[in-house]
Every structure is written in structure tokens, then in C-alpha cells.
């Protein structure tokens, strides 16, 4: 990262309290953006966006990075002209698309604020930030770059290895503000709603002008063909995701007798407990949420066969990221 992005020559000391404030500001800004996008009701709205001319100050140094860098680095005059000419006509469907992504990011922000990550911050934040407010200042001594884990001349960087092990060990989080888990669930449900709504508007379009996500009769700026079968299959996936989020269908449990019980994902958010990924992987953390009921079709090989036939094997998750 240091070699690619410009670095702040005078970084401030970061505390855990300040980190939570940063995440809260991020969530607030995303909520404001989502509310603005959700207020767009005109089905004929259109806003040309010159994406190639947008600059973003990713590091807060006052040195914005242009779209040429963000899109992969375009250095020749011809390539720079192509980037400058990259225009999207942002329409009603795109408003739903972006609102959905705002909700997705808000959900993650709420989860981060729901948990108590202070111990992890105190013990391992020096791995990621130059200056941190920690009760263990000795952690900031020595080399902290990950590419120094092993050096043929000096051997293993034992302090760094121990820090990495501590980071892995501390992946267990008590809840600091458990009510935020319900807020995260609400954002995920809104994301699913926007993801369905956008296709109503995309499919109604009859123009063909700089489309971000085209319908089957359009050509998008990315020149990726979208077929009606892809749309139909994606809507089935969204409906199934909605059933899981509502608790109407269960995620199959990976221990015990197959198909007998499943995990009610909704209750993970409405009845939150300490988050421990390793105990989830083992299965014991899932025990409070096990129920008898209908298992989601996401566990049905027929659905995945349809997905792979429609989107192409190994392409589904890439296109799902694009589709929202």
C-alpha cells in the first residue's frame, strides 16, 4: 500500500474512541446519501456522470487520486483521453442500485459499531496505523511492515509474528451496542428491496445511452451482455435472500444429521450474542439459532446448477457484485 498510495507525512495518533467516531461519521454520511437517492421518484431522471474526471482524496493528504489510477492506471495520452470520456448516464434504476450499496456498507458499519473491538485495537492496531493510542507503547517499536516477517539475513521477525498471531486470536467480540445488529439487519433488508426495485426500472428502459447496468435490449458502458435469463435467475436469488433475511427459510447447519435443523439468520441479528468466527466455524456458536423449518434453496444443487448455467461457472459472484 505504501508503494501504491501517497502516504500522510504527518499522521495523527489514532485512538479506539476516534476510530468509532470515524465509522459513525461514515455510517451517517451513507445514510444521508441513501435518503437522497431513495427520494428520487421520477422514472425519467437522468444525470450524466463524467466518471473519468472524478478525483478522490483517499488518504486525506490533499492529493486526490484521479479515475485513471482507480480504474487501473492509464498513462498514455490516448488512455487518459479514454478515461476522461468515460461517462455514465445515471438513471432511476441506478439510484436504486447505489442506494442498495449504501445500505450494504451501512450494515457493515453498524456491525463494527455493535461489537467491542477495543482489546483488538489496543493489542494490534499498530500493525495497520503509524501512530496509535495504546496502553502498550512498546508494540510500536521495531519494524512493523508485513514484508519483514522473514528475512534470509536476520531470520523470522518474532515480534511481528506474535502480533499477527494475537490479531488472529482476538477475533472474538463481545457486544458493545447490541441494538445496532437490528439496524444492520434493516439495512440488509433495504438493500434487497432496492436490488429488486432497480430491475423494474432497468427493464422498462427503451433508450440505450451510457448504461451502467443494461437491460437485455441495451449495451452497457462495460460491454457485458445481460440476458433475460440472467435477470430472471438473479431475481430468484434476491427473493431467496429475502426469505432468509426474514427468517422464513433457514441456512443449513453443517454439523449433525443433514437437513434436520437450520440456522435462523434473522435471529442472529435480532437476538445477538458474542461474535466468535471460530466457534461459528465449529458450529457451537450457531446452536442458539438452530430451528426446524424449511431449508433455503441456496442449499439446493439445482439452484446452483441454474446459476452456473446462466452466469457461467465462477462468474456469478463477480456479476453479483456488479448487480448488487
mmCIF file of C-alpha atoms in Angstrom:
data_model
loop_
_atom_site.group_PDB
_atom_site.id
_atom_site.type_symbol
_atom_site.label_atom_id
_atom_site.label_comp_id
_atom_site.label_asym_id
_atom_site.label_seq_id
_atom_site.Cartn_x
_atom_site.Cartn_y
_atom_site.Cartn_z
ATOM 1 C CA UNK A 1 0.000 0.000 0.000
ATOM 2 C CA UNK A 2 2.845 2.370 0.818
ATOM 3 C CA UNK A 3 4.274 1.893 -2.665
ATOM 4 C CA UNK A 4 0.949 2.474 -4.434
ATOM 5 C CA UNK A 5 -0.892 5.162 -2.470
ATOM 6 C CA UNK A 6 0.525 8.504 -1.321
ATOM 7 C CA UNK A 7 1.261 8.450 2.403
ATOM 8 C CA UNK A 8 0.419 11.050 5.017
ATOM 9 C CA UNK A 9 3.785 12.561 6.044
ATOM 10 C CA UNK A 10 2.406 13.670 9.416
ATOM 11 C CA UNK A 11 -0.167 11.112 10.654
ATOM 12 C CA UNK A 12 -2.138 11.862 13.806
ATOM 13 C CA UNK A 13 -2.351 9.460 16.715
ATOM 14 C CA UNK A 14 -5.447 7.269 16.407
ATOM 15 C CA UNK A 15 -7.420 6.055 19.418
ATOM 16 C CA UNK A 16 -10.171 3.445 19.614
ATOM 17 C CA UNK A 17 -12.697 6.136 20.528
ATOM 18 C CA UNK A 18 -11.692 8.147 17.471
ATOM 19 C CA UNK A 19 -11.952 5.039 15.312
ATOM 20 C CA UNK A 20 -15.565 4.531 16.376
ATOM 21 C CA UNK A 21 -16.277 8.189 15.627
ATOM 22 C CA UNK A 22 -14.840 7.761 12.128
ATOM 23 C CA UNK A 23 -17.035 4.718 11.488
ATOM 24 C CA UNK A 24 -20.088 6.557 12.845
ATOM 25 C CA UNK A 25 -19.408 9.526 10.553
ATOM 26 C CA UNK A 26 -19.086 7.107 7.640
ATOM 27 C CA UNK A 27 -22.438 5.487 8.510
ATOM 28 C CA UNK A 28 -24.098 8.897 8.910
ATOM 29 C CA UNK A 29 -22.844 10.040 5.505
ATOM 30 C CA UNK A 30 -24.000 6.811 3.857
ATOM 31 C CA UNK A 31 -27.429 7.150 5.478
ATOM 32 C CA UNK A 32 -27.714 10.710 4.187
ATOM 33 C CA UNK A 33 -26.742 9.571 0.681
ATOM 34 C CA UNK A 34 -29.238 6.694 0.806
ATOM 35 C CA UNK A 35 -32.047 9.019 1.874
ATOM 36 C CA UNK A 36 -31.254 11.367 -1.011
ATOM 37 C CA UNK A 37 -31.222 8.504 -3.508
ATOM 38 C CA UNK A 38 -34.431 7.000 -2.111
ATOM 39 C CA UNK A 39 -36.150 10.365 -2.574
ATOM 40 C CA UNK A 40 -35.657 10.095 -6.353
ATOM 41 C CA UNK A 41 -39.100 9.117 -7.696
ATOM 42 C CA UNK A 42 -39.077 10.339 -11.303
ATOM 43 C CA UNK A 43 -38.712 7.284 -13.555
ATOM 44 C CA UNK A 44 -37.298 9.507 -16.321
ATOM 45 C CA UNK A 45 -34.494 11.045 -14.260
ATOM 46 C CA UNK A 46 -31.075 11.085 -15.921
ATOM 47 C CA UNK A 47 -27.779 12.585 -14.772
ATOM 48 C CA UNK A 48 -24.640 12.310 -16.928
ATOM 49 C CA UNK A 49 -21.672 11.467 -14.698
ATOM 50 C CA UNK A 50 -18.172 12.064 -16.076
ATOM 51 C CA UNK A 51 -16.676 9.269 -14.003
ATOM 52 C CA UNK A 52 -13.258 9.671 -15.578
ATOM 53 C CA UNK A 53 -12.957 13.225 -14.248
ATOM 54 C CA UNK A 54 -13.775 12.362 -10.631
ATOM 55 C CA UNK A 55 -10.903 12.655 -8.153
ATOM 56 C CA UNK A 56 -10.868 11.169 -4.662
ATOM 57 C CA UNK A 57 -8.578 12.036 -1.753
ATOM 58 C CA UNK A 58 -8.316 8.504 -0.378
ATOM 59 C CA UNK A 59 -5.600 9.234 2.157
ATOM 60 C CA UNK A 60 -6.557 12.694 3.411
ATOM 61 C CA UNK A 61 -3.284 14.228 2.260
ATOM 62 C CA UNK A 62 -4.831 16.840 -0.020
ATOM 63 C CA UNK A 63 -3.542 14.924 -3.051
ATOM 64 C CA UNK A 64 -6.569 13.435 -4.813
ATOM 65 C CA UNK A 65 -6.205 10.346 -6.973
ATOM 66 C CA UNK A 66 -7.881 10.506 -10.375
ATOM 67 C CA UNK A 67 -10.066 7.890 -12.007
ATOM 68 C CA UNK A 68 -7.216 6.768 -14.249
ATOM 69 C CA UNK A 69 -5.450 5.415 -11.181
ATOM 70 C CA UNK A 70 -8.591 3.958 -9.622
ATOM 71 C CA UNK A 71 -9.573 2.224 -12.863
ATOM 72 C CA UNK A 72 -6.237 0.524 -13.232
ATOM 73 C CA UNK A 73 -3.706 3.121 -14.328
ATOM 74 C CA UNK A 74 -3.911 4.814 -17.726
ATOM 75 C CA UNK A 75 -0.690 6.572 -18.554
ATOM 76 C CA UNK A 76 -0.580 7.209 -22.309
ATOM 77 C CA UNK A 77 -2.342 10.298 -23.730
ATOM 78 C CA UNK A 78 -4.771 8.058 -25.609
ATOM 79 C CA UNK A 79 -5.651 6.100 -22.473
ATOM 80 C CA UNK A 80 -6.086 9.303 -20.475
ATOM 81 C CA UNK A 81 -8.467 10.620 -23.126
ATOM 82 C CA UNK A 82 -10.499 7.418 -22.883
ATOM 83 C CA UNK A 83 -10.765 7.811 -19.125
ATOM 84 C CA UNK A 84 -11.791 11.476 -19.427
ATOM 85 C CA UNK A 85 -14.504 10.474 -21.905
ATOM 86 C CA UNK A 86 -15.909 7.737 -19.651
ATOM 87 C CA UNK A 87 -19.483 8.874 -18.979
ATOM 88 C CA UNK A 88 -22.402 7.151 -17.259
ATOM 89 C CA UNK A 89 -25.989 8.301 -17.632
ATOM 90 C CA UNK A 90 -27.162 7.811 -14.050
ATOM 91 C CA UNK A 91 -30.879 6.965 -14.193
ATOM 92 C CA UNK A 92 -33.726 5.849 -11.923
ATOM 93 C CA UNK A 93 -32.579 2.231 -11.753
ATOM 94 C CA UNK A 94 -29.057 3.371 -10.888
ATOM 95 C CA UNK A 95 -30.455 5.385 -7.970
ATOM 96 C CA UNK A 96 -31.808 2.132 -6.523
ATOM 97 C CA UNK A 97 -28.514 0.386 -7.312
ATOM 98 C CA UNK A 98 -26.436 2.951 -5.415
ATOM 99 C CA UNK A 99 -28.951 3.167 -2.556
ATOM 100 C CA UNK A 100 -28.644 -0.593 -2.192
ATOM 101 C CA UNK A 101 -24.885 -0.338 -1.900
ATOM 102 C CA UNK A 102 -25.212 2.449 0.666
ATOM 103 C CA UNK A 103 -27.340 0.084 2.746
ATOM 104 C CA UNK A 104 -24.842 -2.751 2.320
ATOM 105 C CA UNK A 105 -21.989 -0.580 3.600
ATOM 106 C CA UNK A 106 -24.140 0.831 6.411
ATOM 107 C CA UNK A 107 -24.901 -2.710 7.558
ATOM 108 C CA UNK A 108 -21.195 -3.438 7.908
ATOM 109 C CA UNK A 109 -20.671 -0.137 9.710
ATOM 110 C CA UNK A 110 -23.417 -0.950 12.202
ATOM 111 C CA UNK A 111 -21.897 -4.376 12.891
ATOM 112 C CA UNK A 112 -18.488 -2.786 13.522
ATOM 113 C CA UNK A 113 -20.093 -0.379 15.980
ATOM 114 C CA UNK A 114 -22.135 -3.142 17.614
ATOM 115 C CA UNK A 115 -19.068 -5.058 18.748
ATOM 116 C CA UNK A 116 -16.437 -4.110 21.299
ATOM 117 C CA UNK A 117 -13.138 -4.145 19.446
ATOM 118 C CA UNK A 118 -11.136 -2.174 21.986
ATOM 119 C CA UNK A 119 -8.903 -5.076 23.049
ATOM 120 C CA UNK A 120 -8.070 -5.910 19.447
ATOM 121 C CA UNK A 121 -7.333 -2.239 18.774
ATOM 122 C CA UNK A 122 -5.103 -1.895 21.832
ATOM 123 C CA UNK A 123 -3.127 -5.036 21.005
ATOM 124 C CA UNK A 124 -2.882 -4.980 17.207
ATOM 125 C CA UNK A 125 -3.839 -1.616 15.674
ATOM 126 C CA UNK A 126 -0.133 -0.739 15.387
ATOM 127 C CA UNK A 127 0.014 -3.274 12.547
ATOM 128 C CA UNK A 128 -2.158 -1.016 10.399
ATOM 129 C CA UNK A 129 -1.618 2.547 11.616
ATOM 130 C CA UNK A 130 1.587 4.521 12.125
ATOM 131 C CA UNK A 131 0.615 6.119 15.447
ATOM 132 C CA UNK A 132 -1.946 4.646 17.832
ATOM 133 C CA UNK A 133 -3.073 5.390 21.369
ATOM 134 C CA UNK A 134 -2.438 2.045 23.084
ATOM 135 C CA UNK A 135 -1.608 1.056 26.681
ATOM 136 C CA UNK A 136 1.238 -0.976 25.163
ATOM 137 C CA UNK A 137 3.518 1.614 23.521
ATOM 138 C CA UNK A 138 6.345 -0.931 23.196
ATOM 139 C CA UNK A 139 4.338 -2.547 20.397
ATOM 140 C CA UNK A 140 5.285 0.346 18.133
ATOM 141 C CA UNK A 141 8.998 -0.334 18.472
ATOM 142 C CA UNK A 142 10.761 -2.123 15.661
ATOM 143 C CA UNK A 143 9.726 -2.895 12.098
ATOM 144 C CA UNK A 144 6.024 -3.441 11.520
ATOM 145 C CA UNK A 145 5.885 -3.989 7.766
ATOM 146 C CA UNK A 146 4.368 -7.308 6.760
ATOM 147 C CA UNK A 147 7.078 -7.900 4.163
ATOM 148 C CA UNK A 148 9.591 -8.178 7.038
ATOM 149 C CA UNK A 149 8.018 -11.305 8.563
ATOM 150 C CA UNK A 150 11.019 -13.227 7.306
ATOM 151 C CA UNK A 151 14.405 -12.034 6.121
ATOM 152 C CA UNK A 152 17.047 -14.522 4.907
ATOM 153 C CA UNK A 153 19.737 -12.491 6.651
ATOM 154 C CA UNK A 154 18.050 -11.916 10.015
ATOM 155 C CA UNK A 155 15.503 -14.734 10.151
ATOM 156 C CA UNK A 156 11.957 -14.530 11.490
ATOM 157 C CA UNK A 157 10.641 -11.205 12.801
ATOM 158 C CA UNK A 158 9.366 -12.707 16.041
ATOM 159 C CA UNK A 159 7.610 -9.606 17.428
ATOM 160 C CA UNK A 160 5.722 -9.172 14.160
ATOM 161 C CA UNK A 161 4.751 -12.843 14.004
ATOM 162 C CA UNK A 162 3.493 -12.679 17.598
ATOM 163 C CA UNK A 163 1.432 -9.595 16.719
ATOM 164 C CA UNK A 164 -0.154 -11.393 13.765
ATOM 165 C CA UNK A 165 -0.983 -14.380 15.980
ATOM 166 C CA UNK A 166 -2.501 -12.023 18.564
ATOM 167 C CA UNK A 167 -4.636 -10.456 15.833
ATOM 168 C CA UNK A 168 -5.996 -13.873 14.855
ATOM 169 C CA UNK A 169 -6.509 -14.866 18.496
ATOM 170 C CA UNK A 170 -8.539 -11.721 19.223
ATOM 171 C CA UNK A 171 -11.174 -12.427 16.580
ATOM 172 C CA UNK A 172 -13.889 -12.742 19.209
ATOM 173 C CA UNK A 173 -16.050 -9.796 20.108
ATOM 174 C CA UNK A 174 -18.381 -9.017 22.974
ATOM 175 C CA UNK A 175 -21.246 -6.707 22.062
ATOM 176 C CA UNK A 176 -20.875 -3.052 22.989
ATOM 177 C CA UNK A 177 -24.113 -1.780 21.408
ATOM 178 C CA UNK A 178 -26.209 -4.868 20.550
ATOM 179 C CA UNK A 179 -29.163 -2.843 19.242
ATOM 180 C CA UNK A 180 -27.046 -1.931 16.236
ATOM 181 C CA UNK A 181 -27.335 -5.508 14.979
ATOM 182 C CA UNK A 182 -31.038 -4.881 14.331
ATOM 183 C CA UNK A 183 -30.092 -1.714 12.451
ATOM 184 C CA UNK A 184 -27.689 -3.776 10.343
ATOM 185 C CA UNK A 185 -30.489 -6.227 9.522
ATOM 186 C CA UNK A 186 -32.765 -3.357 8.475
ATOM 187 C CA UNK A 187 -30.076 -2.116 6.099
ATOM 188 C CA UNK A 188 -29.670 -5.578 4.561
ATOM 189 C CA UNK A 189 -33.440 -5.800 4.039
ATOM 190 C CA UNK A 190 -33.444 -2.355 2.414
ATOM 191 C CA UNK A 191 -30.547 -3.430 0.203
ATOM 192 C CA UNK A 192 -32.563 -6.416 -1.011
ATOM 193 C CA UNK A 193 -35.572 -4.181 -1.654
ATOM 194 C CA UNK A 194 -33.534 -1.715 -3.726
ATOM 195 C CA UNK A 195 -31.847 -4.579 -5.593
ATOM 196 C CA UNK A 196 -35.268 -5.804 -6.748
ATOM 197 C CA UNK A 197 -36.691 -2.351 -7.419
ATOM 198 C CA UNK A 198 -33.851 -1.338 -9.736
ATOM 199 C CA UNK A 199 -34.704 -4.087 -12.212
ATOM 200 C CA UNK A 200 -38.258 -2.816 -12.528
ATOM 201 C CA UNK A 201 -36.829 0.424 -13.885
ATOM 202 C CA UNK A 202 -33.994 -1.147 -15.880
ATOM 203 C CA UNK A 203 -36.386 -3.461 -17.726
ATOM 204 C CA UNK A 204 -38.716 -0.556 -18.555
ATOM 205 C CA UNK A 205 -35.965 1.462 -20.280
ATOM 206 C CA UNK A 206 -36.142 1.889 -24.058
ATOM 207 C CA UNK A 207 -33.102 4.137 -24.587
ATOM 208 C CA UNK A 208 -29.515 2.952 -24.952
ATOM 209 C CA UNK A 209 -27.329 5.734 -23.595
ATOM 210 C CA UNK A 210 -24.222 5.088 -21.489
ATOM 211 C CA UNK A 211 -25.907 2.425 -19.366
ATOM 212 C CA UNK A 212 -24.175 1.310 -16.167
ATOM 213 C CA UNK A 213 -26.252 -1.863 -15.943
ATOM 214 C CA UNK A 214 -28.074 -2.570 -19.216
ATOM 215 C CA UNK A 215 -31.280 -4.495 -19.721
ATOM 216 C CA UNK A 216 -31.285 -7.353 -22.273
ATOM 217 C CA UNK A 217 -32.019 -4.897 -25.107
ATOM 218 C CA UNK A 218 -29.254 -2.438 -24.237
ATOM 219 C CA UNK A 219 -25.470 -2.257 -24.444
ATOM 220 C CA UNK A 220 -23.747 -1.011 -21.298
ATOM 221 C CA UNK A 221 -20.566 1.009 -20.983
ATOM 222 C CA UNK A 222 -18.783 -2.103 -19.690
ATOM 223 C CA UNK A 223 -19.948 -4.027 -22.778
ATOM 224 C CA UNK A 224 -21.047 -7.014 -20.675
ATOM 225 C CA UNK A 225 -24.102 -8.672 -22.171
ATOM 226 C CA UNK A 226 -27.046 -9.062 -19.800
ATOM 227 C CA UNK A 227 -29.644 -11.623 -20.886
ATOM 228 C CA UNK A 228 -33.237 -12.032 -19.741
ATOM 229 C CA UNK A 229 -32.270 -15.392 -18.262
ATOM 230 C CA UNK A 230 -29.619 -13.662 -16.141
ATOM 231 C CA UNK A 231 -32.184 -11.157 -14.882
ATOM 232 C CA UNK A 232 -34.752 -13.869 -14.097
ATOM 233 C CA UNK A 233 -32.212 -16.010 -12.248
ATOM 234 C CA UNK A 234 -30.887 -13.022 -10.312
ATOM 235 C CA UNK A 235 -34.409 -12.102 -9.182
ATOM 236 C CA UNK A 236 -34.868 -15.675 -7.923
ATOM 237 C CA UNK A 237 -31.635 -15.274 -5.924
ATOM 238 C CA UNK A 238 -32.867 -11.976 -4.466
ATOM 239 C CA UNK A 239 -36.217 -13.497 -3.477
ATOM 240 C CA UNK A 240 -34.423 -16.374 -1.773
ATOM 241 C CA UNK A 241 -32.130 -13.941 0.066
ATOM 242 C CA UNK A 242 -35.206 -12.063 1.251
ATOM 243 C CA UNK A 243 -36.721 -15.268 2.635
ATOM 244 C CA UNK A 244 -33.518 -15.962 4.568
ATOM 245 C CA UNK A 245 -33.306 -12.416 5.958
ATOM 246 C CA UNK A 246 -36.947 -12.630 7.066
ATOM 247 C CA UNK A 247 -36.306 -15.904 8.862
ATOM 248 C CA UNK A 248 -38.788 -17.775 6.667
ATOM 249 C CA UNK A 249 -36.055 -20.085 5.426
ATOM 250 C CA UNK A 250 -33.062 -21.443 7.290
ATOM 251 C CA UNK A 251 -29.385 -21.792 6.463
ATOM 252 C CA UNK A 252 -28.393 -25.481 6.528
ATOM 253 C CA UNK A 253 -26.442 -26.482 9.623
ATOM 254 C CA UNK A 254 -23.084 -28.044 8.858
ATOM 255 C CA UNK A 255 -22.960 -30.374 11.875
ATOM 256 C CA UNK A 256 -25.134 -33.297 12.926
ATOM 257 C CA UNK A 257 -27.737 -35.005 10.766
ATOM 258 C CA UNK A 258 -28.182 -33.139 7.442
ATOM 259 C CA UNK A 259 -31.459 -31.336 6.777
ATOM 260 C CA UNK A 260 -32.896 -31.760 10.278
ATOM 261 C CA UNK A 261 -32.243 -28.240 11.561
ATOM 262 C CA UNK A 262 -31.041 -24.945 10.151
ATOM 263 C CA UNK A 263 -29.770 -21.577 11.341
ATOM 264 C CA UNK A 264 -32.268 -18.728 11.535
ATOM 265 C CA UNK A 265 -30.096 -15.876 10.245
ATOM 266 C CA UNK A 266 -32.646 -13.244 11.215
ATOM 267 C CA UNK A 267 -32.336 -14.194 14.882
ATOM 268 C CA UNK A 268 -28.560 -13.757 14.670
ATOM 269 C CA UNK A 269 -29.340 -10.046 14.268
ATOM 270 C CA UNK A 270 -32.448 -9.745 16.466
ATOM 271 C CA UNK A 271 -31.031 -11.855 19.326
ATOM 272 C CA UNK A 272 -27.314 -11.048 19.054
ATOM 273 C CA UNK A 273 -24.630 -12.738 21.110
ATOM 274 C CA UNK A 274 -20.848 -12.567 21.300
ATOM 275 C CA UNK A 275 -19.360 -12.931 17.814
ATOM 276 C CA UNK A 276 -16.690 -15.616 17.575
ATOM 277 C CA UNK A 277 -15.951 -16.684 13.967
ATOM 278 C CA UNK A 278 -14.018 -19.764 15.108
ATOM 279 C CA UNK A 279 -16.934 -21.056 17.187
ATOM 280 C CA UNK A 280 -19.243 -20.351 14.261
ATOM 281 C CA UNK A 281 -16.950 -22.396 12.048
ATOM 282 C CA UNK A 282 -17.032 -25.179 14.634
ATOM 283 C CA UNK A 283 -20.820 -24.897 14.994
ATOM 284 C CA UNK A 284 -21.299 -24.282 18.710
ATOM 285 C CA UNK A 285 -21.961 -20.547 18.250
ATOM 286 C CA UNK A 286 -24.830 -21.421 15.895
ATOM 287 C CA UNK A 287 -26.583 -23.626 18.468
ATOM 288 C CA UNK A 288 -28.852 -20.874 19.930
ATOM 289 C CA UNK A 289 -30.223 -20.151 16.461
ATOM 290 C CA UNK A 290 -30.979 -23.718 15.340
ATOM 291 C CA UNK A 291 -34.577 -24.453 14.354
ATOM 292 C CA UNK A 292 -36.604 -26.988 12.462
ATOM 293 C CA UNK A 293 -38.023 -25.498 9.286
ATOM 294 C CA UNK A 294 -37.643 -25.038 5.554
ATOM 295 C CA UNK A 295 -34.028 -25.005 4.415
ATOM 296 C CA UNK A 296 -33.100 -22.331 1.880
ATOM 297 C CA UNK A 297 -32.816 -23.250 -1.790
ATOM 298 C CA UNK A 298 -29.262 -21.919 -1.606
ATOM 299 C CA UNK A 299 -28.508 -25.425 -0.305
ATOM 300 C CA UNK A 300 -30.176 -26.993 -3.359
ATOM 301 C CA UNK A 301 -27.726 -28.106 -6.072
ATOM 302 C CA UNK A 302 -30.404 -27.438 -8.697
ATOM 303 C CA UNK A 303 -30.359 -23.715 -7.942
ATOM 304 C CA UNK A 304 -26.568 -23.584 -8.243
ATOM 305 C CA UNK A 305 -26.736 -25.583 -11.455
ATOM 306 C CA UNK A 306 -29.113 -22.964 -12.842
ATOM 307 C CA UNK A 307 -26.876 -20.144 -11.612
ATOM 308 C CA UNK A 308 -23.767 -21.670 -13.187
ATOM 309 C CA UNK A 309 -25.545 -22.369 -16.465
ATOM 310 C CA UNK A 310 -26.912 -18.826 -16.600
ATOM 311 C CA UNK A 311 -23.936 -16.762 -15.462
ATOM 312 C CA UNK A 312 -21.102 -19.113 -16.291
ATOM 313 C CA UNK A 313 -19.106 -21.114 -13.796
ATOM 314 C CA UNK A 314 -17.015 -18.924 -11.453
ATOM 315 C CA UNK A 315 -18.606 -15.715 -12.822
ATOM 316 C CA UNK A 316 -21.652 -15.487 -10.584
ATOM 317 C CA UNK A 317 -20.095 -13.698 -7.616
ATOM 318 C CA UNK A 318 -18.300 -11.204 -9.860
ATOM 319 C CA UNK A 319 -21.555 -10.332 -11.619
ATOM 320 C CA UNK A 320 -23.449 -10.366 -8.314
ATOM 321 C CA UNK A 321 -21.055 -7.705 -7.005
ATOM 322 C CA UNK A 322 -21.907 -5.631 -10.101
ATOM 323 C CA UNK A 323 -25.648 -6.297 -9.939
ATOM 324 C CA UNK A 324 -25.861 -5.536 -6.194
#
